[in-house]
Amino acid sequence: MILEGKVWRYGDNVDTDVIIPARYLNSADPKDLATHCMEDIDPTFAGNVNSGDIIVAGRNFGCGSSREHAPVAIKASGVPCVIADSFARIFFRNAINIGLPLIELGTAVAEIDNGNIVKIDLDRGIVENVTKGKEYKVQPLPEFIQKIASAGGLINYVKGDC
Amino acid sequence: MGMTMTEKIFARHAGVDHVVPGQLIRCKVDLVLGNDITAPPAIKEFDRIGKPVFDKDKIALVPDHFTPNKDIKSAEMAKSMREFAKKHNIKNYFEVGRMGIEHVLLPEVGLVAPGELIIGADSHTCTYGALGAFATGVGSTDMGAAMATGDTWFKVPSSIKVVLTGKMPRWVSGKDVILTLIGMIGVDGARYQALEFVGEGVAELTMTDRLTISNMAIEAGAKNGIFPVDAVTLEYISSRVNRDYISVSADGDAIYDRVINIELDKLTPVVALPHLPENVRPVGEVAETVINQVVIGSCTNGRIEDLAQAAEIIAGRQIHPDVRTIVIPGSQAVYMEAMAKGYIESFIKAGAVVSTPTCGPCLGGYMGILAAGERAVATTNRNFRGRMGHVDSEVYLAGPAVAAASAIMGRIAAPWEVSL
């Protein structure tokens, strides 16, 4: 799968409370959650994000609360993939489980700026910064996790399994 | 090659003799936990699988986050969990009136035993490592799948050995130990790793201290935070756990990714400044910070010893006129004991409010939301931007002694400024 989109760039330690504040957790409807996505770190995001745009962030993206509402809100905003230096582990699990691909790019994220266009080849594990003409090779996910991802998430995987 | 505590629990639950860090394994779970926010989406995912629950006695459902129901939408979510519990005859559903904050409640009622493997759709599920169990937070989909299959997948983490030595000084509690550690290694210092607490200093720590320390392992990015099983553990579970369990201990030649030493003697009460738990300072360095609210409670510090420490400072004094102080016992049992010991009366006479158990303000749900520009000292676990309310409010994390002293002084204060 090839993804191409405009970058929304954030820093280190973006926590799940700012991705989707708890005051909106009285709903688990993805559309409701998307209208408040990133609200406490970037109130301009929800109103301006376009389907296909890509979030790029620094270290430990998705730290804090285990709320799956966070990757759900991002996915429902039309963002097909998040690239970060590193991810917090519960967020990583949750994103894979709901079918939101993540790319751990390491410190190379420093070369990607807000508004850049990036192109991602998920199958070949290549990230290209189209704006800057730079290309990065990504470590493939473990095979077992790829299976969950290609099943479209954990539930489909489990359904086929038990 | 020897194994750490975490590796041993994983190996046993995966049905293998040995595991190594990085290995992907499938483990049977002894308990699956959810709450009123995370269980409703988990139930939807569970229903998609179309299987019965794997074991009605090994699922715990606790309405604690937005309950007693704060609004209609929250009431609907609590209702969906209640109906699921009824339909599937879930034994460990705790209705309002019997519920407590999940991580205070579950150990208290004996649902956690050494050597067990527990997952919960709440990041602070790691609390149960205090009893020598492996416990970690997951999301709703993981919870929904595990309710059907009784197992889940893990990547075996490498372990960090945290060696505790010496004795705890007066007014230093488990909160100061874990905040100091997070200050040392940062909020991703143990990312994807297990924290294993060892050393002669462990014996110095009460079960309440240990539960607080394990609770905030996630704030260092850790998968779990585990303590050895000793006399303190056995005493705690003796009146609570009456099923068989197999406790584990680390091998002498277990491999650790790194070793961190903490000398308890040298610790001092600390405060974590906004907006990350790693912004840790000795309380004296921030003592002029004026505050509007104090929250004493949460899954981190809502146990009877926490309230005892706060009561020792607050009893016979008055809360500062400009401060709202909210005390939240972590469970009905904690509440009752605090009443019997006179703590509740002391808090109310001093001008504090006492709430029924709830996560409430800790995550900015209700029961003490901050307005723009307001500042709170809280015994909770996260001080992220907007965590307790308005995006321009601030949370300073501290233990019960500093929180209580701050409530009296109207500014961040050390316990010894109030109580001699």
PDB file of N, CA, C and O in Angstrom, chain B residues 38-80:
ATOM      1  N   THR B  38     -13.336   1.963  29.133  1.00  0.00           N
ATOM      2  CA  THR B  38     -12.670   1.059  28.195  1.00  0.00           C
ATOM      3  C   THR B  38     -13.466  -0.213  27.897  1.00  0.00           C
ATOM      4  O   THR B  38     -13.288  -0.807  26.831  1.00  0.00           O
ATOM      5  N   ALA B  39     -14.339  -0.628  28.827  1.00  0.00           N
ATOM      6  CA  ALA B  39     -15.078  -1.875  28.581  1.00  0.00           C
ATOM      7  C   ALA B  39     -16.132  -1.738  27.474  1.00  0.00           C
ATOM      8  O   ALA B  39     -16.272  -2.666  26.667  1.00  0.00           O
ATOM      9  N   PRO B  40     -16.887  -0.632  27.401  1.00  0.00           N
ATOM     10  CA  PRO B  40     -17.905  -0.585  26.333  1.00  0.00           C
ATOM     11  C   PRO B  40     -17.345  -0.826  24.918  1.00  0.00           C
ATOM     12  O   PRO B  40     -17.900  -1.667  24.187  1.00  0.00           O
ATOM     13  N   PRO B  41     -16.237  -0.174  24.514  1.00  0.00           N
ATOM     14  CA  PRO B  41     -15.695  -0.536  23.190  1.00  0.00           C
ATOM     15  C   PRO B  41     -15.171  -1.970  23.146  1.00  0.00           C
ATOM     16  O   PRO B  41     -15.252  -2.629  22.101  1.00  0.00           O
ATOM     17  N   ALA B  42     -14.653  -2.468  24.281  1.00  0.00           N
ATOM     18  CA  ALA B  42     -14.149  -3.847  24.326  1.00  0.00           C
ATOM     19  C   ALA B  42     -15.297  -4.836  24.121  1.00  0.00           C
ATOM     20  O   ALA B  42     -15.129  -5.861  23.449  1.00  0.00           O
ATOM     21  N   ILE B  43     -16.446  -4.517  24.689  1.00  0.00           N
ATOM     22  CA  ILE B  43     -17.620  -5.398  24.554  1.00  0.00           C
ATOM     23  C   ILE B  43     -18.050  -5.474  23.088  1.00  0.00           C
ATOM     24  O   ILE B  43     -18.379  -6.550  22.577  1.00  0.00           O
ATOM     25  N   LYS B  44     -17.997  -4.326  22.396  1.00  0.00           N
ATOM     26  CA  LYS B  44     -18.340  -4.320  20.956  1.00  0.00           C
ATOM     27  C   LYS B  44     -17.403  -5.231  20.175  1.00  0.00           C
ATOM     28  O   LYS B  44     -17.835  -5.992  19.297  1.00  0.00           O
ATOM     29  N   GLU B  45     -16.111  -5.143  20.496  1.00  0.00           N
ATOM     30  CA  GLU B  45     -15.137  -5.991  19.789  1.00  0.00           C
ATOM     31  C   GLU B  45     -15.354  -7.453  20.157  1.00  0.00           C
ATOM     32  O   GLU B  45     -15.292  -8.341  19.299  1.00  0.00           O
ATOM     33  N   PHE B  46     -15.602  -7.702  21.448  1.00  0.00           N
ATOM     34  CA  PHE B  46     -15.879  -9.071  21.916  1.00  0.00           C
ATOM     35  C   PHE B  46     -17.060  -9.672  21.162  1.00  0.00           C
ATOM     36  O   PHE B  46     -17.005 -10.822  20.700  1.00  0.00           O
ATOM     37  N   ASP B  47     -18.121  -8.888  21.009  1.00  0.00           N
ATOM     38  CA  ASP B  47     -19.327  -9.380  20.335  1.00  0.00           C
ATOM     39  C   ASP B  47     -19.052  -9.754  18.880  1.00  0.00           C
ATOM     40  O   ASP B  47     -19.683 -10.660  18.332  1.00  0.00           O
ATOM     41  N   ARG B  48     -18.105  -9.052  18.253  1.00  0.00           N
ATOM     42  CA  ARG B  48     -17.762  -9.357  16.847  1.00  0.00           C
ATOM     43  C   ARG B  48     -17.147 -10.750  16.713  1.00  0.00           C
ATOM     44  O   ARG B  48     -17.225 -11.374  15.656  1.00  0.00           O
ATOM     45  N   ILE B  49     -16.503 -11.210  17.786  1.00  0.00           N
ATOM     46  CA  ILE B  49     -15.854 -12.524  17.727  1.00  0.00           C
ATOM     47  C   ILE B  49     -16.913 -13.632  17.767  1.00  0.00           C
ATOM     48  O   ILE B  49     -16.753 -14.683  17.140  1.00  0.00           O
ATOM     49  N   GLY B  50     -17.986 -13.378  18.525  1.00  0.00           N
ATOM     50  CA  GLY B  50     -19.086 -14.336  18.552  1.00  0.00           C
ATOM     51  C   GLY B  50     -18.828 -15.592  19.370  1.00  0.00           C
ATOM     52  O   GLY B  50     -19.307 -16.672  19.052  1.00  0.00           O
ATOM     53  N   LYS B  51     -18.036 -15.449  20.417  1.00  0.00           N
ATOM     54  CA  LYS B  51     -17.733 -16.575  21.314  1.00  0.00           C
ATOM     55  C   LYS B  51     -18.215 -16.217  22.720  1.00  0.00           C
ATOM     56  O   LYS B  51     -18.363 -15.049  23.040  1.00  0.00           O
ATOM     57  N   PRO B  52     -18.408 -17.239  23.584  1.00  0.00           N
ATOM     58  CA  PRO B  52     -18.713 -16.914  24.984  1.00  0.00           C
ATOM     59  C   PRO B  52     -17.471 -16.401  25.716  1.00  0.00           C
ATOM     60  O   PRO B  52     -16.360 -16.501  25.180  1.00  0.00           O
ATOM     61  N   VAL B  53     -17.656 -15.858  26.923  1.00  0.00           N
ATOM     62  CA  VAL B  53     -16.476 -15.427  27.689  1.00  0.00           C
ATOM     63  C   VAL B  53     -15.659 -16.659  28.085  1.00  0.00           C
ATOM     64  O   VAL B  53     -16.216 -17.725  28.326  1.00  0.00           O
ATOM     65  N   PHE B  54     -14.350 -16.486  28.139  1.00  0.00           N
ATOM     66  CA  PHE B  54     -13.474 -17.648  28.405  1.00  0.00           C
ATOM     67  C   PHE B  54     -13.662 -18.170  29.820  1.00  0.00           C
ATOM     68  O   PHE B  54     -13.513 -19.355  30.070  1.00  0.00           O
ATOM     69  N   ASP B  55     -13.966 -17.273  30.766  1.00  0.00           N
ATOM     70  CA  ASP B  55     -14.159 -17.683  32.163  1.00  0.00           C
ATOM     71  C   ASP B  55     -14.842 -16.535  32.897  1.00  0.00           C
ATOM     72  O   ASP B  55     -14.238 -15.484  33.098  1.00  0.00           O
ATOM     73  N   LYS B  56     -16.075 -16.741  33.310  1.00  0.00           N
ATOM     74  CA  LYS B  56     -16.850 -15.648  33.916  1.00  0.00           C
ATOM     75  C   LYS B  56     -16.262 -15.201  35.256  1.00  0.00           C
ATOM     76  O   LYS B  56     -16.569 -14.120  35.750  1.00  0.00           O
ATOM     77  N   ASP B  57     -15.419 -16.030  35.858  1.00  0.00           N
ATOM     78  CA  ASP B  57     -14.805 -15.671  37.145  1.00  0.00           C
ATOM     79  C   ASP B  57     -13.471 -14.947  36.982  1.00  0.00           C
ATOM     80  O   ASP B  57     -12.872 -14.516  37.961  1.00  0.00           O
ATOM     81  N   LYS B  58     -12.986 -14.846  35.738  1.00  0.00           N
ATOM     82  CA  LYS B  58     -11.665 -14.239  35.525  1.00  0.00           C
ATOM     83  C   LYS B  58     -11.754 -12.929  34.747  1.00  0.00           C
ATOM     84  O   LYS B  58     -10.821 -12.527  34.057  1.00  0.00           O
ATOM     85  N   ILE B  59     -12.905 -12.298  34.841  1.00  0.00           N
ATOM     86  CA  ILE B  59     -13.094 -10.981  34.236  1.00  0.00           C
ATOM     87  C   ILE B  59     -13.550 -10.052  35.351  1.00  0.00           C
ATOM     88  O   ILE B  59     -14.417 -10.427  36.148  1.00  0.00           O
ATOM     89  N   ALA B  60     -12.928  -8.889  35.458  1.00  0.00           N
ATOM     90  CA  ALA B  60     -13.344  -7.908  36.467  1.00  0.00           C
ATOM     91  C   ALA B  60     -13.789  -6.632  35.757  1.00  0.00           C
ATOM     92  O   ALA B  60     -13.083  -6.122  34.886  1.00  0.00           O
ATOM     93  N   LEU B  61     -14.972  -6.159  36.107  1.00  0.00           N
ATOM     94  CA  LEU B  61     -15.525  -4.948  35.498  1.00  0.00           C
ATOM     95  C   LEU B  61     -15.835  -3.949  36.615  1.00  0.00           C
ATOM     96  O   LEU B  61     -16.608  -4.253  37.531  1.00  0.00           O
ATOM     97  N   VAL B  62     -15.209  -2.788  36.522  1.00  0.00           N
ATOM     98  CA  VAL B  62     -15.332  -1.803  37.596  1.00  0.00           C
ATOM     99  C   VAL B  62     -15.749  -0.443  37.031  1.00  0.00           C
ATOM    100  O   VAL B  62     -14.964   0.207  36.343  1.00  0.00           O
ATOM    101  N   PRO B  63     -16.970  -0.010  37.295  1.00  0.00           N
ATOM    102  CA  PRO B  63     -17.361   1.346  36.886  1.00  0.00           C
ATOM    103  C   PRO B  63     -16.781   2.351  37.866  1.00  0.00           C
ATOM    104  O   PRO B  63     -17.314   2.516  38.975  1.00  0.00           O
ATOM    105  N   ASP B  64     -15.679   2.988  37.488  1.00  0.00           N
ATOM    106  CA  ASP B  64     -15.026   3.906  38.444  1.00  0.00           C
ATOM    107  C   ASP B  64     -14.621   5.244  37.836  1.00  0.00           C
ATOM    108  O   ASP B  64     -14.398   6.207  38.553  1.00  0.00           O
ATOM    109  N   HIS B  65     -14.548   5.331  36.513  1.00  0.00           N
ATOM    110  CA  HIS B  65     -13.985   6.555  35.931  1.00  0.00           C
ATOM    111  C   HIS B  65     -14.971   7.722  35.934  1.00  0.00           C
ATOM    112  O   HIS B  65     -14.658   8.809  36.432  1.00  0.00           O
ATOM    113  N   PHE B  66     -16.133   7.513  35.338  1.00  0.00           N
ATOM    114  CA  PHE B  66     -17.139   8.593  35.267  1.00  0.00           C
ATOM    115  C   PHE B  66     -18.350   8.249  36.125  1.00  0.00           C
ATOM    116  O   PHE B  66     -19.467   8.660  35.844  1.00  0.00           O
ATOM    117  N   THR B  67     -18.127   7.434  37.161  1.00  0.00           N
ATOM    118  CA  THR B  67     -19.230   7.014  38.017  1.00  0.00           C
ATOM    119  C   THR B  67     -18.998   7.476  39.445  1.00  0.00           C
ATOM    120  O   THR B  67     -17.844   7.652  39.840  1.00  0.00           O
ATOM    121  N   PRO B  68     -20.063   7.644  40.278  1.00  0.00           N
ATOM    122  CA  PRO B  68     -21.465   7.634  39.887  1.00  0.00           C
ATOM    123  C   PRO B  68     -21.681   8.522  38.651  1.00  0.00           C
ATOM    124  O   PRO B  68     -21.125   9.625  38.601  1.00  0.00           O
ATOM    125  N   ASN B  69     -22.462   8.014  37.707  1.00  0.00           N
ATOM    126  CA  ASN B  69     -22.584   8.598  36.369  1.00  0.00           C
ATOM    127  C   ASN B  69     -22.597  10.123  36.359  1.00  0.00           C
ATOM    128  O   ASN B  69     -23.417  10.742  36.992  1.00  0.00           O
ATOM    129  N   LYS B  70     -21.656  10.699  35.601  1.00  0.00           N
ATOM    130  CA  LYS B  70     -21.536  12.164  35.604  1.00  0.00           C
ATOM    131  C   LYS B  70     -22.465  12.823  34.594  1.00  0.00           C
ATOM    132  O   LYS B  70     -22.762  14.006  34.716  1.00  0.00           O
ATOM    133  N   ASP B  71     -22.887  12.105  33.567  1.00  0.00           N
ATOM    134  CA  ASP B  71     -23.821  12.682  32.591  1.00  0.00           C
ATOM    135  C   ASP B  71     -24.523  11.531  31.853  1.00  0.00           C
ATOM    136  O   ASP B  71     -24.258  10.354  32.132  1.00  0.00           O
ATOM    137  N   ILE B  72     -25.384  11.888  30.929  1.00  0.00           N
ATOM    138  CA  ILE B  72     -26.212  10.851  30.289  1.00  0.00           C
ATOM    139  C   ILE B  72     -25.361   9.885  29.464  1.00  0.00           C
ATOM    140  O   ILE B  72     -25.538   8.667  29.528  1.00  0.00           O
ATOM    141  N   LYS B  73     -24.408  10.438  28.705  1.00  0.00           N
ATOM    142  CA  LYS B  73     -23.568   9.552  27.881  1.00  0.00           C
ATOM    143  C   LYS B  73     -22.785   8.572  28.754  1.00  0.00           C
ATOM    144  O   LYS B  73     -22.636   7.390  28.415  1.00  0.00           O
ATOM    145  N   SER B  74     -22.270   9.065  29.876  1.00  0.00           N
ATOM    146  CA  SER B  74     -21.534   8.181  30.787  1.00  0.00           C
ATOM    147  C   SER B  74     -22.455   7.125  31.373  1.00  0.00           C
ATOM    148  O   SER B  74     -22.052   5.970  31.569  1.00  0.00           O
ATOM    149  N   ALA B  75     -23.693   7.533  31.660  1.00  0.00           N
ATOM    150  CA  ALA B  75     -24.680   6.587  32.190  1.00  0.00           C
ATOM    151  C   ALA B  75     -24.944   5.469  31.186  1.00  0.00           C
ATOM    152  O   ALA B  75     -25.075   4.297  31.552  1.00  0.00           O
ATOM    153  N   GLU B  76     -24.981   5.837  29.911  1.00  0.00           N
ATOM    154  CA  GLU B  76     -25.211   4.831  28.866  1.00  0.00           C
ATOM    155  C   GLU B  76     -24.043   3.846  28.795  1.00  0.00           C
ATOM    156  O   GLU B  76     -24.236   2.647  28.606  1.00  0.00           O
ATOM    157  N   MET B  77     -22.833   4.364  28.943  1.00  0.00           N
ATOM    158  CA  MET B  77     -21.660   3.473  28.894  1.00  0.00           C
ATOM    159  C   MET B  77     -21.661   2.533  30.098  1.00  0.00           C
ATOM    160  O   MET B  77     -21.412   1.331  29.956  1.00  0.00           O
ATOM    161  N   ALA B  78     -21.931   3.089  31.285  1.00  0.00           N
ATOM    162  CA  ALA B  78     -21.974   2.254  32.496  1.00  0.00           C
ATOM    163  C   ALA B  78     -23.066   1.188  32.347  1.00  0.00           C
ATOM    164  O   ALA B  78     -22.891   0.034  32.757  1.00  0.00           O
ATOM    165  N   LYS B  79     -24.179   1.598  31.722  1.00  0.00           N
ATOM    166  CA  LYS B  79     -25.289   0.657  31.524  1.00  0.00           C
ATOM    167  C   LYS B  79     -24.874  -0.498  30.613  1.00  0.00           C
ATOM    168  O   LYS B  79     -25.201  -1.661  30.871  1.00  0.00           O
ATOM    169  N   SER B  80     -24.140  -0.181  29.551  1.00  0.00           N
ATOM    170  CA  SER B  80     -23.755  -1.249  28.613  1.00  0.00           C
ATOM    171  C   SER B  80     -22.833  -2.259  29.303  1.00  0.00           C
ATOM    172  O   SER B  80     -22.917  -3.463  29.061  1.00  0.00           O
TER     173      SER B  80
END
